[in-house]
XYZ file of C-alpha atoms in Angstrom:
403
model
C 0.235 0.000 -0.076
C 1.533 3.305 -1.142
C 2.245 5.986 1.919
C 0.262 9.124 2.458
C 0.764 11.379 4.535
C -1.963 12.827 6.953
C -1.059 16.235 8.994
C -3.513 16.674 12.488
C -6.004 18.903 10.775
C -6.455 16.357 8.012
C -6.621 13.761 10.785
C -9.247 15.616 12.652
C -11.609 16.460 9.542
C -11.347 12.430 8.715
C -12.353 11.867 11.894
C -15.306 14.247 11.853
C -16.670 12.537 8.368
C -16.287 8.634 9.590
C -18.637 10.415 12.585
C -21.051 11.348 9.793
C -20.962 8.672 7.815
C -21.794 6.423 11.375
C -24.784 9.238 11.896
C -26.299 8.456 8.202
C -25.689 4.545 8.695
C -27.619 4.859 12.041
C -30.094 7.180 10.982
C -30.816 4.162 7.813
C -32.040 1.816 10.555
C -34.153 4.196 12.658
C -36.246 5.500 9.635
C -36.595 1.210 8.456
C -37.610 0.298 12.339
C -40.377 3.055 12.904
C -42.374 2.483 9.686
C -42.316 -1.605 9.548
C -45.807 -2.240 10.584
C -47.069 -0.089 7.486
C -44.314 -2.358 5.816
C -46.381 -4.957 7.107
C -49.713 -3.991 6.023
C -48.726 -3.132 2.701
C -46.491 -6.860 2.334
C -49.741 -8.194 4.087
C -47.939 -10.461 6.015
C -48.865 -12.042 9.888
C -46.731 -11.315 12.674
C -45.080 -14.683 11.971
C -44.563 -14.073 8.584
C -43.110 -10.747 9.595
C -40.699 -12.923 12.022
C -39.394 -14.797 9.479
C -38.774 -12.102 6.797
C -36.948 -9.738 9.364
C -34.471 -12.295 10.131
C -33.346 -11.693 6.630
C -31.126 -8.648 7.419
C -28.708 -10.395 9.236
C -28.795 -13.333 6.883
C -28.038 -10.781 3.979
C -25.160 -8.913 6.345
C -23.694 -12.249 7.604
C -23.215 -13.642 3.840
C -22.267 -10.317 2.236
C -19.429 -8.775 5.339
C -16.312 -10.946 4.369
C -16.854 -9.349 0.976
C -16.170 -5.650 2.502
C -12.133 -6.055 2.445
C -12.252 -7.187 -0.919
C -14.014 -4.281 -2.135
C -11.870 -1.997 -0.538
C -8.973 -3.430 -1.930
C -10.195 -3.337 -5.578
C -11.127 -0.054 -5.238
C -9.434 1.989 -2.424
C -11.343 2.533 1.240
C -12.840 5.730 -0.108
C -14.488 5.141 -3.080
C -15.551 1.502 -1.109
C -17.003 3.217 1.570
C -18.824 5.909 -0.855
C -20.032 3.174 -2.744
C -21.275 0.673 -0.432
C -22.745 4.064 2.550
C -24.677 4.567 -0.941
C -26.170 1.351 -1.639
C -27.254 1.245 1.717
C -28.945 4.532 1.731
C -30.949 3.635 -1.068
C -31.328 -0.441 -0.201
C -34.112 2.052 1.906
C -36.193 1.923 -0.966
C -36.976 -1.522 -1.238
C -38.810 -2.920 1.670
C -41.827 -0.456 1.801
C -41.937 -1.610 -2.193
C -42.672 -5.126 -1.251
C -46.141 -6.287 -1.979
C -45.632 -9.599 -0.789
C -43.593 -11.764 2.085
C -40.922 -13.288 -1.045
C -40.112 -9.909 -1.752
C -40.195 -8.720 1.201
C -37.273 -11.376 2.200
C -35.729 -10.343 -1.144
C -35.739 -6.796 0.087
C -34.335 -7.110 2.984
C -31.563 -9.784 2.074
C -30.169 -6.780 -0.057
C -31.177 -4.137 2.642
C -29.510 -6.435 5.278
C -26.167 -7.273 2.800
C -25.386 -3.663 2.056
C -25.516 -2.537 5.643
C -23.106 -5.261 6.586
C -20.517 -4.167 4.075
C -21.028 -0.262 5.054
C -20.441 -1.252 8.328
C -17.788 -3.157 7.812
C -15.838 -0.473 5.855
C -16.703 2.591 7.941
C -15.422 0.431 11.178
C -12.089 -0.016 9.422
C -11.632 2.743 8.464
C -12.734 4.369 12.230
C -10.053 2.075 13.373
C -7.653 3.743 10.992
C -8.044 7.250 12.015
C -7.979 6.350 16.063
C -4.402 4.632 15.346
C -3.205 7.427 13.438
C -4.645 9.988 16.054
C -3.018 7.346 18.931
C -6.801 8.220 20.989
C -9.725 5.917 21.416
C -12.299 7.483 19.249
C -14.405 4.172 18.469
C -17.199 4.659 21.224
C -17.594 7.588 20.431
C -18.719 6.856 17.054
C -20.669 4.380 17.871
C -22.487 7.256 19.835
C -22.931 9.174 16.307
C -24.598 5.868 15.046
C -26.836 5.929 17.949
C -27.720 9.596 17.449
C -28.383 9.219 13.712
C -30.987 6.403 15.125
C -32.960 8.645 17.309
C -32.921 11.412 14.532
C -34.150 8.551 12.418
C -36.442 7.189 14.297
C -37.681 10.741 15.163
C -38.304 11.277 11.485
C -40.480 8.382 10.746
C -42.827 8.867 14.103
C -43.512 11.855 12.879
C -44.161 10.600 9.476
C -46.044 7.560 10.590
C -47.859 10.294 12.612
C -48.795 12.102 9.674
C -49.784 9.540 7.793
C -47.432 9.498 5.076
C -46.945 6.999 2.673
C -43.524 5.187 3.692
C -42.248 4.563 0.200
C -42.746 8.595 -0.400
C -40.942 8.777 3.089
C -38.295 6.473 2.085
C -37.648 7.372 -1.034
C -36.847 10.916 0.579
C -35.248 10.103 3.225
C -32.561 7.624 1.200
C -32.167 10.664 -1.091
C -31.418 12.855 1.891
C -29.206 10.480 3.431
C -27.444 9.270 0.188
C -26.024 13.346 -0.582
C -25.119 13.227 3.096
C -23.031 10.227 2.832
C -21.074 11.233 -0.209
C -20.303 14.283 0.962
C -19.532 13.133 4.103
C -17.171 10.566 2.148
C -15.275 13.156 0.448
C -12.595 13.798 3.912
C -12.229 10.265 4.885
C -8.675 8.593 4.816
C -8.067 7.721 1.262
C -6.353 4.492 1.644
C -5.020 2.109 -1.587
C -3.194 -0.856 -1.601
C 0.362 -1.188 -3.841
C 0.417 -2.912 -6.994
C 2.232 -5.650 -5.522
C -0.427 -6.538 -2.829
C -2.358 -9.953 -2.680
C -6.293 -9.401 -2.479
C -7.507 -10.689 0.527
C -10.257 -13.570 0.032
C -13.352 -13.088 -1.187
C -14.770 -15.435 1.756
C -12.880 -17.153 4.854
C -13.707 -17.875 8.096
C -12.651 -15.120 10.733
C -9.337 -16.328 12.311
C -9.186 -17.141 15.837
C -9.198 -14.027 17.584
C -11.880 -12.503 16.479
C -14.226 -15.651 17.562
C -12.882 -14.775 20.916
C -13.312 -10.821 20.454
C -16.534 -11.430 19.276
C -17.932 -13.720 21.684
C -17.485 -10.893 24.084
C -19.802 -8.452 21.787
C -22.219 -11.609 21.519
C -22.393 -10.885 25.413
C -23.460 -6.995 24.612
C -25.138 -7.221 21.810
C -27.336 -9.910 23.712
C -28.205 -7.765 26.348
C -29.169 -4.854 23.999
C -31.385 -7.024 21.833
C -33.232 -8.636 24.826
C -33.431 -4.683 26.526
C -34.111 -2.978 23.622
C -37.487 -5.743 22.818
C -38.772 -7.042 25.818
C -37.934 -4.327 28.520
C -41.409 -2.285 27.773
C -42.876 -6.097 27.621
C -41.146 -6.712 30.870
C -42.582 -3.374 32.792
C -45.851 -3.882 31.324
C -46.435 -7.852 32.480
C -44.117 -8.162 35.190
C -45.173 -4.376 37.089
C -48.065 -3.872 36.175
C -46.972 -0.516 34.171
C -48.963 1.801 31.681
C -48.204 1.936 28.164
C -46.648 5.088 28.822
C -44.048 4.183 31.135
C -43.110 1.133 29.369
C -42.293 2.822 26.509
C -40.441 5.696 28.620
C -38.169 2.470 29.940
C -37.152 1.695 26.421
C -36.019 4.789 25.030
C -33.966 5.686 28.334
C -32.239 2.329 28.211
C -31.708 3.576 24.009
C -30.614 7.649 25.655
C -28.298 5.668 28.442
C -26.415 3.841 25.559
C -25.996 6.551 23.163
C -24.652 9.278 25.649
C -22.695 6.529 27.496
C -20.873 5.735 24.198
C -20.417 9.486 23.365
C -18.752 9.971 26.358
C -16.787 6.574 26.231
C -13.837 8.025 24.737
C -12.406 9.516 27.282
C -12.713 6.944 29.992
C -11.336 4.121 27.329
C -8.427 6.661 27.156
C -7.458 6.836 30.842
C -8.454 3.129 32.080
C -7.784 1.261 28.975
C -10.123 -1.150 27.119
C -9.940 -4.059 29.655
C -11.049 -2.182 32.306
C -13.789 -0.652 31.002
C -15.178 -3.639 30.022
C -15.010 -5.305 33.329
C -16.565 -2.142 35.261
C -19.064 -2.374 32.508
C -19.929 -5.354 32.527
C -20.045 -5.249 36.599
C -22.603 -2.493 36.074
C -24.891 -4.288 34.000
C -24.649 -7.613 35.729
C -26.119 -5.224 38.748
C -28.397 -4.336 36.371
C -29.944 -7.059 35.294
C -30.336 -7.976 38.381
C -31.905 -5.439 39.772
C -34.363 -6.028 36.892
C -34.480 -9.615 38.170
C -35.690 -8.491 41.936
C -37.499 -5.135 40.960
C -40.513 -4.979 42.901
C -41.172 -1.403 41.273
C -41.014 0.447 37.948
C -38.525 2.667 39.269
C -36.252 -0.363 40.065
C -36.154 -1.976 37.125
C -35.953 1.078 35.169
C -33.313 1.701 36.907
C -31.525 -1.352 36.195
C -31.943 -1.019 32.332
C -30.488 2.290 32.741
C -27.406 0.147 34.396
C -27.882 -2.232 31.531
C -27.114 0.211 28.972
C -24.781 2.146 30.482
C -23.137 -1.233 31.243
C -22.726 -2.373 27.828
C -22.300 0.755 25.961
C -18.871 0.844 24.818
C -18.661 -2.782 24.406
C -19.228 -3.245 20.898
C -17.121 -0.174 19.869
C -14.213 -1.945 22.031
C -14.741 -5.170 20.078
C -14.330 -3.642 16.418
C -11.391 -1.305 17.953
C -9.636 -4.842 19.133
C -10.147 -6.451 15.985
C -8.695 -4.129 13.979
C -5.465 -4.582 15.905
C -5.515 -8.219 16.002
C -3.543 -9.351 13.507
C -2.921 -8.841 9.700
C -5.910 -8.889 8.320
C -7.942 -6.303 10.065
C -11.272 -6.340 7.527
C -11.268 -10.126 8.010
C -11.365 -9.870 11.845
C -13.986 -6.742 11.881
C -16.350 -8.696 9.035
C -16.105 -12.316 11.673
C -16.533 -9.607 14.552
C -19.463 -8.126 12.988
C -20.851 -11.608 11.984
C -21.077 -12.714 15.106
C -22.526 -9.314 17.069
C -25.169 -9.509 14.163
C -25.999 -13.292 15.127
C -26.382 -12.238 18.509
C -28.671 -9.358 17.577
C -30.939 -11.653 15.443
C -31.433 -14.189 17.579
C -31.863 -12.484 21.097
C -35.306 -11.417 21.170
C -36.478 -14.772 20.122
C -34.304 -16.671 22.833
C -36.117 -14.533 25.550
C -39.057 -15.176 23.903
C -38.960 -18.644 23.834
C -37.672 -19.045 27.140
C -40.274 -16.153 28.733
C -42.901 -18.526 27.534
C -41.295 -21.814 28.811
C -40.065 -20.455 32.062
C -41.126 -16.512 32.849
C -39.521 -13.276 31.904
C -37.560 -12.970 35.130
C -35.721 -16.224 34.190
C -35.203 -14.836 31.199
C -33.493 -11.751 32.098
C -31.277 -13.914 34.753
C -29.987 -15.206 31.677
C -28.960 -11.477 30.537
C -27.113 -10.930 33.916
C -25.004 -14.253 33.424
C -24.329 -13.000 30.109
C -23.108 -9.537 31.396
C -20.951 -11.692 33.778
C -19.491 -12.517 30.780
C -18.061 -9.354 30.103
C -16.331 -9.258 33.971
C -14.554 -12.528 33.103
C -13.587 -12.377 28.880
C -12.741 -8.623 29.186
C -9.431 -9.448 28.329
C -9.514 -10.434 24.942
C -9.989 -7.117 24.229
C -6.575 -6.353 25.242
C -5.518 -4.891 21.013
C -7.862 -2.590 22.236
C -5.824 -0.877 24.859
C -4.176 2.172 24.199
C -1.067 1.865 26.584
C 0.166 -1.352 24.557
C 2.170 -2.083 21.464
C -0.343 -2.314 18.549
C -0.269 -3.914 15.889
C 0.321 -2.296 12.381
C -2.972 -0.168 12.288
C -5.205 -1.206 9.600
C -7.804 0.149 7.072
C -11.079 -1.013 5.378
C -8.773 -3.207 2.937
C -5.673 -4.070 4.018
C -2.523 -3.653 6.303
C -1.406 0.098 7.244
C 0.630 1.479 4.622
C 3.946 3.409 7.022
C 6.760 0.867 6.747
């Protein structure tokens, strides 16, 4: 890979550009999530069929994410991210156009595939900027994703309240977000391979390091998915709260995660990735325990808030550690992303199945046990610590160009 020098001003600009890309990526997710009921009605599918269809984004992402490194190697990191983020924003249009279950599954497969590839490319470039700045930024980048998701969901909520057609809403949102993504990509790092450098494989199994790091991410994302999808149900069914208070619990959990991610970089720089995740795991385990023993809505809401606080920075640190864990960073990041996507896919269903067989209290007992896993296995994230010798930094395509 050819050497390209960047001064501090260019690196800061690249940091803000990648942050904007993260926000755009999150805004697509928020825009889609709020219109799922409209899409369900338009495609004339029942709850069970919708559940099947909603598995396809994760399937598409898992299949396509290993391709991101090859695409970045072929076109260069900036051009690849420009194309992948545009495909992702434009894919927002497809689900609302689907007239039946089969076309909806296909649309959501494409939606997930483009999401996953853009996810890998932007995380790898985020790790590259973090390495060159020599300070933690990944937590803040994921905080920007959460902020983008909140903005997208707020706009989608307004559109739904006004009774707008989701096809029109998503077409307008896709157009705006595509332009914003293309503008932001003008200032990300432009990393290109050398002529004699071997391209990464199109498909390959994740390296062992990614499996271990991904296991930590699995625990965090499982707790996140369970809390997002079941916290309101838990308050309503277990504690007999009003629908408004139950919904406020979910909103509070989301806000806690977003704020913790935005503030997380300073904590990581001061205490290191391992200690941060261990303390976060302790907070999450305590939060899960409060949820399990809660006799009042206030205690349960406090427990969910602690869960959000504890797991907030884990996934960003998993991506950062993966990007420094070996000579094929894009492969490692894709492996970690695949594991976390899988966790997010199975968590809601696993919680529901266990709750049906036992109770929601037992289900969140499982979440608490997994949160304890963060404490036990945080050591595998040592590659993400700023105070240890780093493996050569990496871009979305190949290892760092510096000799």
